[in-house]
């Protein structure tokens, strides 16, 4: 029985072992979450702390850079305003070089930095508001300087780009307003330019300016005479005479232009043409006009014109012996011996005759006295 029992016991134990092997049991899975959970949260904490440290450092550097740029721009603006103030010109000239040097280096360093990408760092709203406030602080002195300094100078060392408002104000200050000048004003400017050209012996430019004067003011007789003289100096006689004749057409009583044209024609050995210019006697003709007219008429033996001229001269200046002499010669050529004798006598006792003329008068008086039997 014992052997049988042992055999049954062994069979029973083997069956139990087989059942145990075929029965289901829960799997022993290691706790992965507990293993990596601590390291995961530790890495997140380190990354967050590094991000916060980098953000704070960046914001501080950004604020410092903005403050530096504002400070340097204020220095530049202060220097530019001091340059234009009349009381501090000398001081500004002494201090402008170091100021310009510092401002250039500071501002250029701002724009020389590489731009920070947006995907790496996000700037908060507070930093943006501070930057806008700093920009407004920088812009205000610029607006003040633009209103105070009217004339822009070429000594601007600031490389900060101008705002649209500043550009608009600069355009308003630099606007050129066209003012239409009167013809008399244009003539005056050309007249002054012609005088300056004559001072530097630039006759070509002077003639050009005088032509401009006559274009805007044809009645300017002095400029017309000067232009005619310049043309005659270039031996352009016909053009010079034409310029004077145009002036005489505009003013028929112009004594100056008639005398100038008559003198020009006499120099060209044209006495007939010269006398034709003076044949007309303007109202209130001066002594020079009548004397030239009488001399040319006497030279050409046109006694009527000569007599008319000398009679008018005697009436204007009765104490001048030259006019009495001219009238006596006219009477003698007209065979009016008695009138000529009296005119010679009057000429001899009046001042204005040279010694040779006085000797000529005495000889004529003796001759006429012999012819008429006058003692």
Coordinates of C-alpha atoms in Angstrom, one line a residue:
X1 CA 0.0 0.0 0.0
X2 CA 2.7 2.4 0.7
X3 CA 4.2 2.0 -2.7
X4 CA 0.8 2.5 -4.2
X5 CA 0.2 5.5 -2.1
X6 CA 3.5 7.0 -3.0
X7 CA 2.8 6.5 -6.7
X8 CA -0.6 8.1 -6.4
X9 CA 0.9 10.9 -4.4
X10 CA 3.5 11.5 -7.1
X11 CA 0.8 11.4 -9.8
X12 CA -1.3 13.8 -7.9
X13 CA 1.6 16.2 -7.4
X14 CA 2.5 16.0 -11.1
X15 CA -1.0 16.9 -12.1
X16 CA -1.0 19.8 -9.7
X17 CA 2.2 21.0 -11.2
X18 CA 0.8 20.8 -14.7
X19 CA -2.3 22.7 -13.6
X20 CA -0.1 25.3 -12.1
X21 CA 1.9 25.6 -15.3
X22 CA -1.2 25.9 -17.5
X23 CA -3.0 28.3 -15.1
X24 CA -3.0 32.2 -15.9
X25 CA -1.0 34.5 -13.6
X26 CA -0.7 38.4 -13.8
X27 CA 2.4 39.7 -15.6
X28 CA 5.0 41.4 -13.7
X29 CA 5.4 44.7 -15.7
X30 CA 8.0 47.2 -14.4
X31 CA 6.7 50.7 -13.5
X32 CA 8.1 52.8 -16.4
X33 CA 6.2 55.9 -15.3
X34 CA 7.8 55.8 -11.9
X35 CA 11.2 55.3 -13.4
X36 CA 11.2 58.3 -15.9
X37 CA 8.7 60.6 -14.3
X38 CA 11.1 62.3 -12.0
X39 CA 13.7 62.9 -14.7
X40 CA 11.1 64.3 -17.1
X41 CA 9.8 66.8 -14.7
X42 CA 13.4 67.8 -13.8
X43 CA 14.2 68.5 -17.4
X44 CA 11.1 70.6 -17.8
X45 CA 12.1 72.6 -14.8
X46 CA 15.6 73.2 -16.0
X47 CA 14.4 74.3 -19.4
X48 CA 11.9 76.7 -17.9
X49 CA 14.4 78.2 -15.6
X50 CA 16.9 78.7 -18.5
X51 CA 14.2 80.3 -20.6
X52 CA 13.3 82.7 -17.8
X53 CA 16.9 83.7 -17.2
X54 CA 17.5 84.3 -21.0
X55 CA 14.3 86.3 -21.3
X56 CA 15.2 88.5 -18.3
X57 CA 18.8 89.0 -19.6
X58 CA 17.5 89.9 -23.1
X59 CA 14.9 92.4 -21.8
X60 CA 17.6 94.1 -19.7
X61 CA 20.0 94.3 -22.6
X62 CA 17.2 95.6 -24.9
X63 CA 16.3 98.3 -22.4
X64 CA 19.9 99.3 -21.9
X65 CA 20.4 99.5 -25.7
X66 CA 17.3 101.7 -26.1
X67 CA 18.4 103.9 -23.2
X68 CA 21.8 104.2 -24.8
X69 CA 20.3 105.1 -28.2
X70 CA 18.0 107.7 -26.6
X71 CA 20.9 109.2 -24.6
X72 CA 23.2 109.4 -27.7
X73 CA 20.4 110.8 -29.9
X74 CA 19.7 113.5 -27.2
X75 CA 23.4 114.4 -27.2
X76 CA 23.4 114.6 -31.0
X77 CA 20.3 116.8 -31.0
X78 CA 21.7 119.0 -28.3
X79 CA 24.9 119.4 -30.3
X80 CA 23.0 120.3 -33.5
X81 CA 20.8 122.9 -31.6
X82 CA 23.9 124.4 -30.0
X83 CA 25.5 124.7 -33.5
X84 CA 22.7 126.9 -34.7
X85 CA 22.4 129.1 -31.6
X86 CA 24.3 132.4 -32.3
X87 CA 25.4 132.7 -28.7
X88 CA 27.1 129.3 -28.5
X89 CA 28.7 129.0 -32.0
X90 CA 32.2 129.1 -30.7
X91 CA 31.5 126.6 -27.8
X92 CA 29.8 124.3 -30.2
X93 CA 32.7 124.3 -32.6
X94 CA 35.0 123.3 -29.8
X95 CA 32.8 120.5 -28.4
X96 CA 31.2 119.1 -31.6
X97 CA 34.0 116.7 -32.6
X98 CA 33.9 114.4 -29.5
X99 CA 30.2 114.5 -29.3
X100 CA 29.8 113.6 -33.0
X101 CA 32.3 110.8 -32.6
X102 CA 30.6 109.2 -29.6
X103 CA 27.1 109.5 -31.1
X104 CA 28.3 107.9 -34.4
X105 CA 29.8 104.9 -32.6
X106 CA 26.9 104.4 -30.3
X107 CA 24.2 104.6 -33.0
X108 CA 26.1 102.6 -35.5
X109 CA 26.5 99.9 -32.9
X110 CA 22.8 99.7 -32.6
X111 CA 22.2 99.2 -36.2
X112 CA 25.2 96.9 -36.6
X113 CA 23.8 94.2 -34.4
X114 CA 22.2 91.3 -36.1
X115 CA 18.4 91.3 -35.7
X116 CA 17.0 88.8 -33.2
X117 CA 14.7 86.2 -34.8
X118 CA 11.1 86.2 -33.6
X119 CA 10.9 82.4 -33.4
X120 CA 13.5 82.2 -30.7
X121 CA 12.5 85.0 -28.3
X122 CA 9.1 86.6 -27.8
X123 CA 9.1 90.2 -26.6
X124 CA 6.4 91.0 -24.0
X125 CA 4.0 93.9 -24.3
X126 CA 5.7 95.8 -21.5
X127 CA 9.0 95.8 -23.4
X128 CA 7.2 97.0 -26.5
X129 CA 5.5 99.8 -24.6
X130 CA 8.9 100.8 -23.1
X131 CA 10.5 100.9 -26.6
X132 CA 7.7 103.1 -27.9
X133 CA 8.0 105.4 -25.0
X134 CA 11.8 105.7 -25.6
X135 CA 11.1 106.4 -29.3
X136 CA 8.7 109.1 -28.4
X137 CA 11.3 110.6 -26.0
X138 CA 13.8 110.5 -28.9
X139 CA 11.4 112.0 -31.4
X140 CA 10.4 115.0 -29.2
X141 CA 13.8 116.8 -29.3
X142 CA 14.0 116.2 -33.1
X143 CA 10.7 118.0 -33.5
X144 CA 11.9 120.9 -31.4
X145 CA 15.1 121.2 -33.4
X146 CA 13.3 121.0 -36.7
X147 CA 11.1 124.0 -35.7
X148 CA 14.0 126.1 -34.3
X149 CA 16.6 125.4 -36.9
X150 CA 15.2 126.8 -40.1
X151 CA 18.2 126.5 -42.4
X152 CA 19.6 122.9 -42.6
X153 CA 23.3 122.6 -42.4
X154 CA 25.6 120.1 -44.0
X155 CA 27.3 119.2 -40.7
X156 CA 24.6 116.6 -39.6
X157 CA 26.4 113.6 -38.1
X158 CA 23.3 111.7 -36.9
X159 CA 22.6 108.5 -38.9
X160 CA 19.3 107.9 -37.2
X161 CA 16.6 107.7 -40.0
X162 CA 14.2 110.6 -40.0
X163 CA 10.5 109.9 -39.1
X164 CA 7.8 110.6 -41.8
X165 CA 6.7 113.6 -39.7
X166 CA 10.2 115.1 -39.8
X167 CA 10.5 114.5 -43.5
X168 CA 7.2 116.3 -44.1
X169 CA 8.4 119.3 -42.0
X170 CA 11.7 119.4 -43.9
X171 CA 9.9 119.4 -47.2
X172 CA 7.7 122.2 -46.0
X173 CA 10.7 124.3 -45.0
X174 CA 12.6 123.6 -48.2
X175 CA 9.7 124.6 -50.5
X176 CA 10.7 127.2 -53.1
X177 CA 7.9 129.7 -53.8
X178 CA 8.0 131.3 -57.2
X179 CA 7.4 135.0 -57.2
X180 CA 6.6 136.8 -60.4
X181 CA 8.7 139.9 -60.7
X182 CA 7.6 143.1 -62.5
X183 CA 9.3 144.1 -65.7
X184 CA 10.9 147.1 -64.0
X185 CA 12.4 144.7 -61.3
X186 CA 13.7 142.4 -64.0
X187 CA 15.2 145.3 -65.8
X188 CA 16.8 146.6 -62.7
X189 CA 18.4 143.2 -62.0
X190 CA 19.8 143.0 -65.6
X191 CA 21.1 146.6 -65.3
X192 CA 23.0 145.7 -62.1
X193 CA 24.4 142.6 -63.8
X194 CA 25.5 144.7 -66.8
X195 CA 27.4 147.1 -64.5
X196 CA 29.2 144.2 -62.7
X197 CA 30.1 142.8 -66.1
X198 CA 31.5 146.1 -67.2
X199 CA 33.5 146.3 -64.0
X200 CA 35.2 143.0 -64.8
X201 CA 35.6 144.0 -68.5
X202 CA 33.2 141.3 -69.7
X203 CA 31.7 143.3 -72.6
X204 CA 29.9 140.4 -74.2
X205 CA 27.9 139.7 -71.0
X206 CA 27.3 143.4 -70.5
X207 CA 25.7 143.7 -74.0
X208 CA 23.5 140.6 -73.3
X209 CA 22.3 142.2 -70.0
X210 CA 21.6 145.5 -71.7
X211 CA 19.5 143.7 -74.4
X212 CA 17.5 142.2 -71.5
X213 CA 17.0 145.6 -70.0
X214 CA 15.7 147.0 -73.2
X215 CA 13.4 144.0 -73.5
X216 CA 11.7 144.6 -70.2
X217 CA 12.1 148.4 -70.2
X218 CA 12.5 149.9 -73.7
X219 CA 12.3 153.5 -72.4
X220 CA 15.6 153.2 -70.5
X221 CA 17.6 155.6 -72.6
X222 CA 20.8 155.3 -70.5
X223 CA 21.0 151.6 -71.0
X224 CA 20.3 152.1 -74.7
X225 CA 23.1 154.6 -75.0
X226 CA 25.5 152.2 -73.2
X227 CA 24.5 149.3 -75.5
X228 CA 25.1 151.5 -78.6
X229 CA 28.5 152.5 -77.3
X230 CA 29.5 148.9 -76.7
X231 CA 28.3 147.9 -80.2
X232 CA 30.2 150.8 -81.8
X233 CA 33.3 149.7 -79.9
X234 CA 32.9 146.4 -81.7
X235 CA 32.6 148.3 -84.9
X236 CA 29.0 147.2 -85.4
X237 CA 28.0 150.7 -86.5
X238 CA 24.7 149.7 -88.2
X239 CA 23.5 147.9 -85.1
X240 CA 24.5 150.7 -82.8
X241 CA 22.6 153.3 -85.0
X242 CA 19.6 151.0 -85.2
X243 CA 19.4 150.7 -81.4
X244 CA 19.5 154.5 -81.1
X245 CA 16.9 155.0 -83.8
X246 CA 14.5 152.6 -82.1
X247 CA 14.8 154.7 -79.0
X248 CA 14.1 157.9 -81.0
X249 CA 10.9 156.3 -82.4
X250 CA 9.7 155.6 -78.9
X251 CA 10.5 159.1 -77.7
X252 CA 10.7 161.7 -80.5
X253 CA 11.7 164.4 -78.1
X254 CA 14.7 162.5 -76.7
X255 CA 17.6 164.9 -76.8
X256 CA 20.1 162.4 -75.5
X257 CA 19.5 159.8 -78.1
X258 CA 19.5 162.3 -80.9
X259 CA 22.8 163.8 -79.8
X260 CA 24.3 160.3 -79.4
X261 CA 23.2 159.2 -82.9
X262 CA 24.4 162.5 -84.4
X263 CA 27.8 162.1 -82.7
X264 CA 28.1 158.5 -84.0
X265 CA 27.3 159.7 -87.6
X266 CA 29.8 162.5 -87.3
X267 CA 32.5 160.1 -86.3
X268 CA 31.7 158.1 -89.4
X269 CA 32.1 161.2 -91.6
X270 CA 28.4 161.5 -92.3
X271 CA 27.6 165.2 -91.4
X272 CA 24.5 165.3 -93.6
X273 CA 23.0 162.3 -91.7
X274 CA 24.1 163.8 -88.4
X275 CA 22.3 167.1 -89.2
X276 CA 19.2 165.3 -90.3
X277 CA 18.9 163.7 -86.9
X278 CA 19.1 167.2 -85.2
X279 CA 16.9 169.0 -87.7
X280 CA 14.0 168.5 -85.4
X281 CA 14.1 170.8 -82.4
X282 CA 12.5 169.2 -79.3
X283 CA 10.7 171.3 -76.8
X284 CA 13.1 172.9 -74.4
X285 CA 16.2 171.9 -76.4
X286 CA 19.4 172.5 -74.4
X287 CA 22.3 174.6 -75.5
X288 CA 24.4 171.6 -76.6
X289 CA 21.7 170.4 -78.9
X290 CA 21.3 173.8 -80.6
X291 CA 25.1 174.4 -80.8
X292 CA 25.7 171.1 -82.5
X293 CA 22.8 171.8 -84.9
X294 CA 24.1 175.3 -85.7
X295 CA 27.7 174.1 -86.2
X296 CA 26.7 171.3 -88.6
X297 CA 24.3 173.6 -90.5
X298 CA 27.1 176.2 -90.9
X299 CA 29.5 173.6 -92.0
X300 CA 27.1 172.4 -94.7
X301 CA 26.3 176.0 -95.6
X302 CA 22.6 175.6 -94.7
X303 CA 22.2 179.2 -93.5
X304 CA 18.5 178.9 -92.6
X305 CA 19.1 176.1 -90.1
X306 CA 22.3 177.8 -88.8
X307 CA 20.6 181.1 -88.3
X308 CA 17.7 179.5 -86.5
X309 CA 20.0 177.7 -84.2
X310 CA 22.2 180.7 -83.3
X311 CA 19.3 183.0 -82.8
X312 CA 17.9 180.6 -80.3
X313 CA 21.3 180.3 -78.6
X314 CA 21.6 184.1 -78.4
X315 CA 18.2 184.3 -76.7
X316 CA 19.1 181.6 -74.2
X317 CA 22.7 182.8 -73.4
X318 CA 23.1 186.4 -74.6
X319 CA 26.4 186.9 -72.7
X320 CA 28.2 184.2 -74.6
X321 CA 30.4 185.5 -77.4
X322 CA 30.6 182.2 -79.3
X323 CA 26.9 182.4 -80.2
X324 CA 27.2 186.0 -81.4
X325 CA 30.2 185.0 -83.5
X326 CA 28.2 182.2 -85.1
X327 CA 25.3 184.5 -85.8
X328 CA 27.7 187.2 -87.3
X329 CA 29.1 184.6 -89.7
X330 CA 25.6 183.6 -90.9
X331 CA 24.7 187.3 -91.5
X332 CA 27.9 187.9 -93.4
X333 CA 27.2 184.9 -95.7
X334 CA 23.7 186.2 -96.3
X335 CA 25.3 189.5 -97.4
X336 CA 23.8 191.4 -94.4
X337 CA 26.9 193.5 -93.8
X338 CA 25.4 195.8 -91.2
X339 CA 23.8 193.0 -89.2
X340 CA 27.1 191.1 -89.4
X341 CA 29.1 194.1 -88.3
X342 CA 26.9 194.6 -85.2
X343 CA 27.0 190.9 -84.4
X344 CA 30.9 190.9 -84.6
X345 CA 31.0 193.9 -82.4
X346 CA 28.9 192.2 -79.8
X347 CA 30.9 189.0 -79.9
X348 CA 34.1 191.0 -79.3
X349 CA 32.9 192.4 -76.0
X350 CA 31.3 189.2 -74.7
X351 CA 33.3 186.5 -72.9
X352 CA 33.8 183.0 -74.3
X353 CA 36.1 183.6 -77.3
X354 CA 39.6 182.4 -77.5
X355 CA 42.5 184.6 -78.7
X356 CA 42.4 183.2 -82.2
X357 CA 38.7 183.8 -82.4
X358 CA 39.1 187.4 -81.1
X359 CA 41.8 188.1 -83.8
X360 CA 39.4 186.7 -86.4
X361 CA 36.6 189.0 -85.2
X362 CA 38.8 192.1 -85.3
X363 CA 39.8 191.3 -88.9
X364 CA 36.2 190.8 -90.0
X365 CA 35.2 194.1 -88.3
X366 CA 37.9 196.0 -90.2
X367 CA 36.9 194.4 -93.5
X368 CA 33.2 195.1 -93.0
X369 CA 34.0 198.7 -92.0
X370 CA 36.0 199.3 -95.1
X371 CA 33.3 197.8 -97.3
X372 CA 30.5 199.9 -95.8
X373 CA 32.7 203.0 -95.1
X374 CA 32.1 202.7 -91.4
X375 CA 34.8 204.3 -89.2

